mmCIF file of C-alpha atoms and ligand atoms in Angstrom:
data_model
loop_
_atom_site.group_PDB
_atom_site.id
_atom_site.type_symbol
_atom_site.label_atom_id
_atom_site.label_comp_id
_atom_site.label_asym_id
_atom_site.label_seq_id
_atom_site.Cartn_x
_atom_site.Cartn_y
_atom_site.Cartn_z
ATOM 1 C CA MET A 1 -44.586 -36.730 -34.732
ATOM 2 C CA LYS A 2 -40.723 -35.472 -35.018
ATOM 3 C CA ILE A 3 -38.746 -38.245 -36.194
ATOM 4 C CA THR A 4 -36.395 -37.415 -33.284
ATOM 5 C CA ASN A 5 -39.202 -38.288 -30.712
ATOM 6 C CA HIS A 6 -40.033 -41.597 -32.912
ATOM 7 C CA ILE A 7 -36.458 -42.292 -32.518
ATOM 8 C CA SER A 8 -36.305 -41.586 -28.296
ATOM 9 C CA ASN A 9 -39.681 -43.331 -28.188
ATOM 10 C CA ALA A 10 -38.236 -46.555 -29.339
ATOM 11 C CA LYS A 11 -35.738 -46.490 -26.469
ATOM 12 C CA GLY A 12 -32.669 -47.817 -28.435
ATOM 13 C CA LYS A 13 -34.743 -50.393 -30.696
ATOM 14 C CA THR A 14 -34.155 -49.972 -34.269
ATOM 15 C CA LEU A 15 -36.972 -48.764 -36.391
ATOM 16 C CA PHE A 16 -37.891 -49.288 -40.121
ATOM 17 C CA SER A 17 -38.617 -46.885 -42.688
ATOM 18 C CA PHE A 18 -38.307 -46.023 -46.257
ATOM 19 C CA GLU A 19 -38.528 -43.701 -49.367
ATOM 20 C CA LEU A 20 -40.569 -43.468 -52.375
ATOM 21 C CA LEU A 21 -40.642 -41.358 -55.421
ATOM 22 C CA PRO A 22 -43.801 -39.341 -56.137
ATOM 23 C CA PRO A 23 -45.947 -40.666 -59.144
ATOM 24 C CA ILE A 24 -45.109 -39.712 -62.497
ATOM 25 C CA LYS A 25 -47.183 -36.635 -63.812
ATOM 26 C CA GLY A 26 -50.548 -37.964 -65.154
ATOM 27 C CA GLN A 27 -50.344 -41.342 -62.984
ATOM 28 C CA SER A 28 -52.838 -41.814 -60.170
ATOM 29 C CA ILE A 29 -51.724 -42.144 -56.662
ATOM 30 C CA GLN A 30 -52.365 -46.026 -56.493
ATOM 31 C CA GLY A 31 -48.973 -46.810 -57.612
ATOM 32 C CA ILE A 32 -47.689 -45.706 -54.426
ATOM 33 C CA PHE A 33 -50.125 -47.258 -52.484
ATOM 34 C CA ASN A 34 -48.809 -50.284 -53.988
ATOM 35 C CA THR A 35 -45.391 -49.918 -53.091
ATOM 36 C CA ILE A 36 -46.577 -48.885 -49.320
ATOM 37 C CA ASP A 37 -49.003 -51.455 -48.764
ATOM 38 C CA PRO A 38 -46.672 -54.553 -48.530
ATOM 39 C CA LEU A 39 -44.607 -52.806 -46.010
ATOM 40 C CA MET A 40 -47.210 -51.580 -43.770
ATOM 41 C CA GLU A 41 -46.954 -54.784 -41.609
ATOM 42 C CA PHE A 42 -43.651 -53.657 -40.420
ATOM 43 C CA ASN A 43 -45.006 -50.484 -38.895
ATOM 44 C CA PRO A 44 -42.616 -47.826 -40.104
ATOM 45 C CA PRO A 45 -43.195 -44.651 -38.419
ATOM 46 C CA PHE A 46 -42.333 -42.369 -41.210
ATOM 47 C CA ILE A 47 -42.034 -42.539 -44.877
ATOM 48 C CA ASP A 48 -40.031 -40.285 -46.960
ATOM 49 C CA VAL A 49 -41.259 -38.863 -50.601
ATOM 50 C CA THR A 50 -38.419 -37.458 -52.659
ATOM 51 C CA TYR A 51 -38.650 -34.251 -54.687
ATOM 52 C CA LEU A 52 -37.544 -34.360 -58.352
ATOM 53 C CA ARG A 53 -36.294 -30.951 -59.984
ATOM 54 C CA GLU A 54 -37.705 -29.708 -63.146
ATOM 55 C CA ASP A 55 -35.636 -31.006 -66.129
ATOM 56 C CA TYR A 56 -35.857 -29.300 -69.805
ATOM 57 C CA ILE A 57 -37.714 -30.737 -72.781
ATOM 58 C CA TYR A 58 -37.548 -29.609 -76.249
ATOM 59 C CA LYS A 59 -41.008 -28.835 -78.030
ATOM 60 C CA GLN A 60 -41.097 -28.662 -81.964
ATOM 61 C CA HIS A 61 -43.063 -25.940 -83.597
ATOM 62 C CA PRO A 62 -44.802 -26.576 -86.935
ATOM 63 C CA THR A 63 -41.794 -24.101 -88.386
ATOM 64 C CA GLY A 64 -39.375 -26.818 -87.321
ATOM 65 C CA LEU A 65 -37.707 -24.281 -84.374
ATOM 66 C CA LEU A 66 -37.313 -26.076 -81.267
ATOM 67 C CA GLU A 67 -38.532 -24.499 -77.975
ATOM 68 C CA LYS A 68 -36.774 -25.396 -74.324
ATOM 69 C CA VAL A 69 -39.692 -26.067 -71.769
ATOM 70 C CA ALA A 70 -39.252 -26.539 -68.124
ATOM 71 C CA TYR A 71 -40.943 -29.735 -67.235
ATOM 72 C CA ARG A 72 -41.339 -31.416 -63.780
ATOM 73 C CA LYS A 73 -41.775 -35.164 -64.210
ATOM 74 C CA ARG A 74 -42.761 -35.964 -60.642
ATOM 75 C CA PRO A 75 -44.473 -32.691 -59.383
ATOM 76 C CA SER A 76 -46.535 -33.928 -56.250
ATOM 77 C CA THR A 77 -44.212 -34.577 -53.457
ATOM 78 C CA VAL A 78 -46.373 -32.226 -51.009
ATOM 79 C CA ALA A 79 -49.580 -33.854 -52.182
ATOM 80 C CA THR A 80 -48.219 -37.505 -51.718
ATOM 81 C CA CYS A 81 -47.134 -36.942 -48.377
ATOM 82 C CA ALA A 82 -50.846 -35.714 -47.692
ATOM 83 C CA ALA A 83 -52.354 -38.678 -49.396
ATOM 84 C CA ILE A 84 -50.139 -41.109 -47.376
ATOM 85 C CA MET A 85 -50.494 -39.463 -43.980
ATOM 86 C CA ASN A 86 -54.384 -39.597 -44.613
ATOM 87 C CA ARG A 87 -54.675 -43.218 -45.364
ATOM 88 C CA TYR A 88 -51.959 -44.911 -43.339
ATOM 89 C CA LYS A 89 -52.051 -42.216 -40.389
ATOM 90 C CA VAL A 90 -47.967 -42.449 -40.315
ATOM 91 C CA ASP A 91 -45.653 -39.428 -40.636
ATOM 92 C CA ALA A 92 -44.551 -38.644 -44.114
ATOM 93 C CA VAL A 93 -41.380 -36.814 -44.685
ATOM 94 C CA PRO A 94 -41.055 -34.512 -47.856
ATOM 95 C CA HIS A 95 -38.020 -33.652 -49.209
ATOM 96 C CA LEU A 96 -37.494 -30.174 -50.084
ATOM 97 C CA ILE A 97 -34.793 -28.854 -52.237
ATOM 98 C CA CYS A 98 -33.127 -25.933 -53.431
ATOM 99 C CA GLY A 99 -33.006 -26.313 -57.280
ATOM 100 C CA GLY A 100 -36.320 -25.248 -59.119
ATOM 101 C CA PHE A 101 -37.717 -22.894 -56.065
ATOM 102 C CA THR A 102 -37.351 -19.319 -55.415
ATOM 103 C CA LYS A 103 -37.088 -18.370 -51.484
ATOM 104 C CA GLU A 104 -40.603 -17.255 -51.565
ATOM 105 C CA GLU A 105 -41.764 -20.492 -53.170
ATOM 106 C CA THR A 106 -39.797 -22.398 -50.814
ATOM 107 C CA GLU A 107 -41.505 -20.441 -47.774
ATOM 108 C CA ASN A 108 -45.044 -20.961 -49.663
ATOM 109 C CA ALA A 109 -44.168 -24.818 -49.641
ATOM 110 C CA LEU A 110 -43.601 -25.028 -45.899
ATOM 111 C CA ILE A 111 -46.460 -23.038 -45.238
ATOM 112 C CA ASP A 112 -48.672 -25.803 -46.916
ATOM 113 C CA LEU A 113 -46.726 -28.456 -45.173
ATOM 114 C CA GLN A 114 -47.307 -26.813 -41.702
ATOM 115 C CA PHE A 115 -51.063 -26.456 -42.571
ATOM 116 C CA LEU A 116 -51.346 -30.482 -43.493
ATOM 117 C CA GLY A 117 -49.384 -31.148 -40.105
ATOM 118 C CA ILE A 118 -46.200 -32.438 -41.445
ATOM 119 C CA ASP A 119 -43.695 -32.282 -38.781
ATOM 120 C CA ASN A 120 -40.539 -33.167 -40.421
ATOM 121 C CA VAL A 121 -38.721 -32.187 -43.777
ATOM 122 C CA LEU A 122 -35.331 -33.287 -45.087
ATOM 123 C CA VAL A 123 -33.663 -30.344 -46.621
ATOM 124 C CA LEU A 124 -31.292 -30.832 -49.480
ATOM 125 C CA ARG A 125 -29.765 -29.093 -52.311
ATOM 126 C CA GLY A 126 -30.680 -31.149 -54.753
ATOM 127 C CA ASP A 127 -29.456 -32.980 -57.945
ATOM 128 C CA ALA A 128 -28.250 -31.034 -60.740
ATOM 129 C CA ARG A 129 -30.864 -31.035 -63.942
ATOM 130 C CA LYS A 130 -30.202 -33.842 -66.421
ATOM 131 C CA SER A 131 -29.407 -31.392 -68.898
ATOM 132 C CA ASP A 132 -27.050 -29.570 -66.836
ATOM 133 C CA SER A 133 -23.186 -30.669 -66.098
ATOM 134 C CA SER A 134 -23.623 -29.143 -62.748
ATOM 135 C CA PHE A 135 -26.190 -27.788 -60.070
ATOM 136 C CA ILE A 136 -27.290 -24.125 -61.065
ATOM 137 C CA PRO A 137 -29.222 -22.626 -58.399
ATOM 138 C CA THR A 138 -32.466 -21.058 -59.329
ATOM 139 C CA PRO A 139 -32.515 -17.301 -59.459
ATOM 140 C CA GLY A 140 -33.708 -15.885 -56.365
ATOM 141 C CA GLY A 141 -33.480 -19.487 -54.692
ATOM 142 C CA HIS A 142 -31.038 -21.117 -52.278
ATOM 143 C CA ALA A 143 -27.744 -22.388 -53.333
ATOM 144 C CA PHE A 144 -26.933 -24.900 -50.830
ATOM 145 C CA ALA A 145 -28.854 -27.189 -48.594
ATOM 146 C CA SER A 146 -27.363 -24.983 -45.488
ATOM 147 C CA ASP A 147 -29.260 -22.076 -47.307
ATOM 148 C CA LEU A 148 -32.511 -23.827 -47.300
ATOM 149 C CA LEU A 149 -32.079 -25.139 -43.676
ATOM 150 C CA GLY A 150 -31.375 -21.653 -42.373
ATOM 151 C CA HIS A 151 -34.928 -20.702 -44.151
ATOM 152 C CA VAL A 152 -36.555 -23.215 -42.103
ATOM 153 C CA VAL A 153 -35.092 -22.464 -38.950
ATOM 154 C CA ASN A 154 -35.739 -18.866 -39.464
ATOM 155 C CA MET A 155 -39.570 -19.920 -39.853
ATOM 156 C CA ASN A 156 -38.955 -22.173 -36.728
ATOM 157 C CA ASN A 157 -37.976 -18.858 -34.826
ATOM 158 C CA GLY A 158 -41.149 -17.086 -36.409
ATOM 159 C CA LYS A 159 -38.868 -15.259 -39.130
ATOM 160 C CA TYR A 160 -40.594 -15.177 -42.566
ATOM 161 C CA LEU A 161 -39.014 -13.880 -45.369
ATOM 162 C CA HIS A 162 -41.031 -10.614 -45.201
ATOM 163 C CA ASP A 163 -41.234 -8.471 -42.380
ATOM 164 C CA HIS A 164 -44.857 -7.702 -42.605
ATOM 165 C CA MET A 165 -45.573 -11.775 -41.861
ATOM 166 C CA ASP A 166 -43.533 -11.418 -38.537
ATOM 167 C CA ASP A 167 -46.994 -11.938 -36.402
ATOM 168 C CA MET A 168 -47.492 -15.419 -38.072
ATOM 169 C CA GLU A 169 -47.052 -18.512 -35.991
ATOM 170 C CA LYS A 170 -43.903 -20.082 -35.632
ATOM 171 C CA THR A 171 -43.576 -23.242 -37.489
ATOM 172 C CA ASP A 172 -42.060 -26.418 -35.646
ATOM 173 C CA PHE A 173 -40.281 -28.436 -38.253
ATOM 174 C CA CYS A 174 -37.802 -31.203 -37.262
ATOM 175 C CA ILE A 175 -35.241 -30.791 -39.844
ATOM 176 C CA GLY A 176 -33.138 -33.448 -41.559
ATOM 177 C CA VAL A 177 -30.284 -33.096 -43.694
ATOM 178 C CA ALA A 178 -27.884 -35.768 -46.015
ATOM 179 C CA GLY A 179 -24.954 -37.025 -45.247
ATOM 180 C CA TYR A 180 -22.160 -38.806 -47.221
ATOM 181 C CA PRO A 181 -20.186 -41.896 -45.448
ATOM 182 C CA GLU A 182 -18.105 -41.991 -48.606
ATOM 183 C CA LYS A 183 -18.096 -38.294 -49.445
ATOM 184 C CA HIS A 184 -20.319 -35.889 -51.816
ATOM 185 C CA PHE A 185 -18.891 -36.150 -55.159
ATOM 186 C CA GLU A 186 -18.167 -32.950 -55.673
ATOM 187 C CA SER A 187 -16.337 -32.216 -52.549
ATOM 188 C CA PRO A 188 -12.601 -32.295 -52.895
ATOM 189 C CA ASN A 189 -12.029 -34.458 -49.906
ATOM 190 C CA LEU A 190 -13.975 -36.127 -47.026
ATOM 191 C CA GLU A 191 -12.566 -33.620 -44.405
ATOM 192 C CA THR A 192 -14.019 -30.472 -46.197
ATOM 193 C CA ASP A 193 -17.447 -32.294 -46.864
ATOM 194 C CA PHE A 194 -17.660 -33.029 -43.202
ATOM 195 C CA ARG A 195 -17.020 -29.693 -42.169
ATOM 196 C CA TYR A 196 -20.112 -28.559 -44.409
ATOM 197 C CA LEU A 197 -22.104 -31.483 -42.450
ATOM 198 C CA LYS A 198 -20.996 -29.905 -39.294
ATOM 199 C CA HIS A 199 -21.945 -26.483 -40.401
ATOM 200 C CA LYS A 200 -25.696 -27.872 -41.095
ATOM 201 C CA VAL A 201 -26.153 -29.372 -37.551
ATOM 202 C CA ASP A 202 -24.611 -26.573 -35.888
ATOM 203 C CA MET A 203 -27.196 -24.238 -37.836
ATOM 204 C CA GLY A 204 -29.841 -26.521 -36.524
ATOM 205 C CA ALA A 205 -30.274 -29.855 -38.355
ATOM 206 C CA ASN A 206 -32.119 -32.414 -36.087
ATOM 207 C CA PHE A 207 -30.877 -35.506 -37.827
ATOM 208 C CA ILE A 208 -29.021 -37.044 -40.566
ATOM 209 C CA VAL A 209 -29.727 -39.348 -43.435
ATOM 210 C CA THR A 210 -26.951 -41.063 -45.216
ATOM 211 C CA GLN A 211 -26.256 -41.822 -48.811
ATOM 212 C CA MET A 212 -26.644 -45.577 -49.424
ATOM 213 C CA PHE A 213 -23.405 -47.425 -48.792
ATOM 214 C CA PHE A 214 -22.652 -51.260 -48.943
ATOM 215 C CA ASP A 215 -19.756 -51.539 -46.381
ATOM 216 C CA ASN A 216 -20.808 -50.714 -42.795
ATOM 217 C CA THR A 217 -17.038 -49.860 -41.725
ATOM 218 C CA LYS A 218 -17.654 -46.485 -43.880
ATOM 219 C CA TYR A 219 -20.993 -45.801 -41.683
ATOM 220 C CA LYS A 220 -19.010 -47.013 -38.511
ATOM 221 C CA ALA A 221 -16.419 -44.354 -39.334
ATOM 222 C CA PHE A 222 -18.717 -41.489 -40.404
ATOM 223 C CA VAL A 223 -21.011 -42.111 -37.111
ATOM 224 C CA ASN A 224 -17.334 -41.887 -34.951
ATOM 225 C CA LYS A 225 -16.085 -39.096 -36.751
ATOM 226 C CA CYS A 226 -19.450 -36.990 -36.303
ATOM 227 C CA ARG A 227 -19.302 -37.996 -32.680
ATOM 228 C CA GLU A 228 -15.756 -36.938 -32.113
ATOM 229 C CA ASN A 229 -16.739 -33.730 -33.243
ATOM 230 C CA ASP A 230 -19.759 -33.096 -31.191
ATOM 231 C CA ILE A 231 -22.183 -34.041 -33.934
ATOM 232 C CA ASN A 232 -25.093 -35.979 -31.683
ATOM 233 C CA VAL A 233 -27.771 -36.087 -33.969
ATOM 234 C CA PRO A 234 -29.110 -39.308 -34.796
ATOM 235 C CA ILE A 235 -27.852 -40.747 -37.919
ATOM 236 C CA ILE A 236 -29.731 -42.953 -39.934
ATOM 237 C CA PRO A 237 -28.343 -45.169 -42.560
ATOM 238 C CA GLY A 238 -29.820 -45.238 -46.047
ATOM 239 C CA LEU A 239 -30.013 -48.911 -47.601
ATOM 240 C CA LYS A 240 -30.577 -50.150 -51.121
ATOM 241 C CA PRO A 241 -30.188 -53.691 -52.044
ATOM 242 C CA ILE A 242 -28.136 -54.661 -55.445
ATOM 243 C CA THR A 243 -31.016 -56.487 -57.443
ATOM 244 C CA THR A 244 -29.398 -56.649 -60.819
ATOM 245 C CA SER A 245 -25.938 -56.874 -62.231
ATOM 246 C CA LYS A 246 -26.394 -53.662 -64.007
ATOM 247 C CA GLN A 247 -26.192 -52.009 -60.798
ATOM 248 C CA LEU A 248 -22.429 -52.889 -60.255
ATOM 249 C CA ILE A 249 -21.733 -50.223 -62.632
ATOM 250 C CA SER A 250 -24.979 -47.781 -62.176
ATOM 251 C CA LEU A 251 -24.955 -47.187 -58.447
ATOM 252 C CA PRO A 252 -21.296 -46.553 -58.084
ATOM 253 C CA LYS A 253 -21.778 -44.120 -61.254
ATOM 254 C CA ILE A 254 -24.668 -42.452 -60.067
ATOM 255 C CA PHE A 255 -24.202 -42.257 -56.287
ATOM 256 C CA HIS A 256 -20.335 -42.202 -56.408
ATOM 257 C CA LEU A 257 -20.042 -45.213 -53.816
ATOM 258 C CA ASP A 258 -17.512 -48.022 -53.635
ATOM 259 C CA ILE A 259 -18.992 -51.810 -53.866
ATOM 260 C CA PRO A 260 -16.910 -53.949 -51.498
ATOM 261 C CA VAL A 261 -14.774 -56.419 -53.620
ATOM 262 C CA ALA A 262 -16.474 -59.552 -51.657
ATOM 263 C CA LEU A 263 -19.845 -58.245 -52.808
ATOM 264 C CA SER A 264 -18.842 -57.578 -56.347
ATOM 265 C CA GLU A 265 -17.155 -60.718 -57.010
ATOM 266 C CA ALA A 266 -20.262 -62.789 -55.623
ATOM 267 C CA ILE A 267 -22.397 -60.919 -58.246
ATOM 268 C CA HIS A 268 -19.889 -61.627 -60.881
ATOM 269 C CA ALA A 269 -20.050 -65.295 -59.869
ATOM 270 C CA CYS A 270 -23.920 -65.447 -60.404
ATOM 271 C CA LYS A 271 -25.246 -67.419 -63.354
ATOM 272 C CA ASN A 272 -28.167 -65.487 -63.707
ATOM 273 C CA GLU A 273 -30.109 -62.319 -62.683
ATOM 274 C CA LYS A 274 -32.554 -64.378 -60.176
ATOM 275 C CA ASP A 275 -29.122 -65.419 -58.395
ATOM 276 C CA VAL A 276 -27.693 -61.704 -58.482
ATOM 277 C CA LYS A 277 -30.910 -60.474 -56.329
ATOM 278 C CA GLU A 278 -30.612 -63.361 -53.924
ATOM 279 C CA VAL A 279 -27.156 -62.290 -53.488
ATOM 280 C CA GLY A 280 -27.901 -58.728 -53.035
ATOM 281 C CA ILE A 281 -30.765 -59.338 -50.663
ATOM 282 C CA GLU A 282 -28.523 -61.697 -48.497
ATOM 283 C CA TRP A 283 -25.825 -58.972 -48.496
ATOM 284 C CA MET A 284 -28.178 -56.640 -47.308
ATOM 285 C CA ILE A 285 -29.615 -58.824 -44.476
ATOM 286 C CA ASN A 286 -26.254 -59.262 -43.276
ATOM 287 C CA GLN A 287 -25.638 -55.475 -43.569
ATOM 288 C CA CYS A 288 -28.832 -54.545 -41.445
ATOM 289 C CA LYS A 289 -28.105 -56.991 -38.740
ATOM 290 C CA GLU A 290 -24.643 -55.694 -38.300
ATOM 291 C CA LEU A 291 -25.969 -51.912 -38.465
ATOM 292 C CA ILE A 292 -28.621 -52.854 -35.694
ATOM 293 C CA GLY A 293 -25.676 -54.514 -33.511
ATOM 294 C CA MET A 294 -23.714 -51.028 -34.045
ATOM 295 C CA GLY A 295 -27.094 -49.126 -32.697
ATOM 296 C CA ALA A 296 -28.421 -47.851 -36.001
ATOM 297 C CA PRO A 297 -31.419 -45.543 -34.932
ATOM 298 C CA VAL A 298 -33.351 -46.503 -38.034
ATOM 299 C CA LEU A 299 -32.766 -48.855 -41.369
ATOM 300 C CA HIS A 300 -34.073 -46.339 -44.234
ATOM 301 C CA PHE A 301 -34.518 -47.935 -47.280
ATOM 302 C CA TYR A 302 -34.729 -46.428 -50.650
ATOM 303 C CA THR A 303 -37.046 -48.612 -52.285
ATOM 304 C CA MET A 304 -37.370 -47.046 -55.779
ATOM 305 C CA GLY A 305 -41.017 -47.903 -56.489
ATOM 306 C CA ASN A 306 -40.200 -51.718 -55.755
ATOM 307 C CA PRO A 307 -41.155 -52.790 -52.214
ATOM 308 C CA GLU A 308 -40.386 -56.789 -52.553
ATOM 309 C CA PRO A 309 -36.554 -56.918 -51.978
ATOM 310 C CA THR A 310 -37.138 -54.426 -48.970
ATOM 311 C CA LYS A 311 -39.943 -56.765 -47.654
ATOM 312 C CA ARG A 312 -37.905 -59.935 -47.973
ATOM 313 C CA ILE A 313 -34.963 -57.778 -45.932
ATOM 314 C CA ILE A 314 -36.968 -56.842 -43.322
ATOM 315 C CA ARG A 315 -38.581 -60.289 -42.790
ATOM 316 C CA GLY A 316 -34.995 -61.644 -42.748
ATOM 317 C CA VAL A 317 -33.872 -59.102 -40.402
ATOM 318 C CA PHE A 318 -36.260 -58.556 -37.560
HETATM 319 P P1 LIG B 401 -24.925 -29.581 -49.559
HETATM 320 O O1 LIG B 401 -25.238 -29.846 -48.256
HETATM 321 O O2 LIG B 401 -25.497 -28.049 -50.053
HETATM 322 O O3 LIG B 401 -23.785 -30.056 -50.367
HETATM 323 C C1 LIG B 401 -23.471 -29.967 -51.760
HETATM 324 C C2 LIG B 401 -21.855 -29.760 -52.199
HETATM 325 O O4 LIG B 401 -21.681 -28.601 -51.661
HETATM 326 C C3 LIG B 401 -21.272 -30.872 -51.050
HETATM 327 O O5 LIG B 401 -20.054 -31.220 -52.081
HETATM 328 C C4 LIG B 401 -20.558 -30.022 -50.004
HETATM 329 O O6 LIG B 401 -19.519 -30.379 -49.437
HETATM 330 C C5 LIG B 401 -20.420 -28.368 -50.681
HETATM 331 N N1 LIG B 401 -21.058 -27.408 -49.443
HETATM 332 C C6 LIG B 401 -22.360 -27.515 -48.915
HETATM 333 N N2 LIG B 401 -22.203 -26.072 -48.392
HETATM 334 C C7 LIG B 401 -21.025 -25.380 -48.983
HETATM 335 C C8 LIG B 401 -20.798 -23.822 -48.634
HETATM 336 N N3 LIG B 401 -21.760 -23.063 -48.206
HETATM 337 N N4 LIG B 401 -20.039 -23.588 -49.695
HETATM 338 C C9 LIG B 401 -19.351 -24.383 -50.479
HETATM 339 N N5 LIG B 401 -19.542 -25.658 -50.656
HETATM 340 C C10 LIG B 401 -20.434 -26.264 -49.615
HETATM 341 N N6 LIG B 401 -31.847 -35.353 -54.546
HETATM 342 C C11 LIG B 401 -33.197 -34.552 -55.128
HETATM 343 O O7 LIG B 401 -33.057 -33.982 -56.229
HETATM 344 N N7 LIG B 401 -34.143 -34.940 -54.683
HETATM 345 C C12 LIG B 401 -34.353 -35.751 -53.522
HETATM 346 O O8 LIG B 401 -35.349 -36.057 -53.010
HETATM 347 C C13 LIG B 401 -32.998 -36.179 -52.849
HETATM 348 N N8 LIG B 401 -32.971 -36.927 -51.768
HETATM 349 C C14 LIG B 401 -31.905 -37.481 -51.068
HETATM 350 C C15 LIG B 401 -32.057 -38.104 -50.077
HETATM 351 C C16 LIG B 401 -31.043 -38.501 -49.329
HETATM 352 C C17 LIG B 401 -30.891 -39.127 -47.937
HETATM 353 C C18 LIG B 401 -29.345 -38.193 -49.764
HETATM 354 C C19 LIG B 401 -28.223 -38.625 -49.333
HETATM 355 C C20 LIG B 401 -29.462 -37.539 -51.210
HETATM 356 C C21 LIG B 401 -30.714 -37.102 -51.703
HETATM 357 N N9 LIG B 401 -30.717 -36.298 -52.886
HETATM 358 C C22 LIG B 401 -31.780 -35.851 -53.321
HETATM 359 C C23 LIG B 401 -29.553 -36.201 -53.430
HETATM 360 C C24 LIG B 401 -28.878 -34.635 -53.261
HETATM 361 O O9 LIG B 401 -29.754 -33.547 -53.483
HETATM 362 C C25 LIG B 401 -27.475 -34.581 -53.975
HETATM 363 O O10 LIG B 401 -26.604 -35.568 -53.455
HETATM 364 C C26 LIG B 401 -26.922 -33.035 -54.062
HETATM 365 O O11 LIG B 401 -25.660 -33.217 -54.950
HETATM 366 C C27 LIG B 401 -26.434 -32.653 -52.888
HETATM 367 O O12 LIG B 401 -27.294 -32.504 -51.781
HETATM 368 P P2 LIG B 401 -27.005 -31.929 -50.318
HETATM 369 O O13 LIG B 401 -28.234 -31.636 -49.646
HETATM 370 O O14 LIG B 401 -26.191 -32.937 -49.529
HETATM 371 O O15 LIG B 401 -25.902 -30.378 -50.535
#
């Protein structure tokens, strides 16, 4: 079922969903099931699976020469989605990224998703490869999420890359895009970033999932700005509790967000890591209760392979 239908069927009740990473190459699907199993009691209507772009590794030859080889650490987003749908009978939402795909490969992946009965996709530009200082589009691929979105919208209208495909069935994907209450880090300002978000919605995006944030006033301001500018699609807050003191540095560095003073000071005052986790979970419980009060359609958790903090938060909230 489409995410927009899950939300409208809930009639104003806030839903719960979460995101996970596909397994590392060579690992079994069991690790994924171990993340999902503890969270199924809360009836998530959908589960997101991220996509990781390939990176480069260096292979040393007997001559001593180093060869640069493209390597995808977690290749199985589509297969993970299929396994989740088969086992749990919930909707799996694959993330589709521009980086690492030609348009042809993107189209083939979307056709596979349609065959699998997957109704939703979250379309993203994708992060830069670790070895690159900024995002470099794949030759023959899409450069921005809006280009990829346009591709999916075309397929939903029965328009494929090649004319001889025009008798193909239309796809019917419900399409999500990313939004940044605190601005995307490459954007010169919030206003410019917002204009590109509006462009994605005007092109046909059906829902927005936000980057994580720890200050609900930022989400509220973001939602208000969207509504004032005629962006009326559901805006799903992305959430992650702080669970280690190191994250006070790593989360702002990786995700370009602010940690509120009250939270950073509470963490600095902790005597040990166990206390840090308790503070992080307590903060997130309060944040979630407030978000429900604000009418957030879904509380969407970035589990990062660890279901336990999310489980405690959801127990504390609902
Ligand atoms: P875009 O919407 O393309 O925006 C990228 C930047 O370009 C922004 O600064 C924007 O303002 C600007 N911009 C947009 N359109 C244009 C244009 N036409 N001309 C000029 N500038 C433009 N990354 C992964 O690799 N895999 C994942 O699975 C993944 N999942 C994510 C899930 C969520 C909910 C979020 C919030 C992020 C996720 N990311 C993921 C990270 C995301 O790919 C990065 O933040 C990436 O840098 C931007 O992606 P985007 O889709 O927002 O890009």
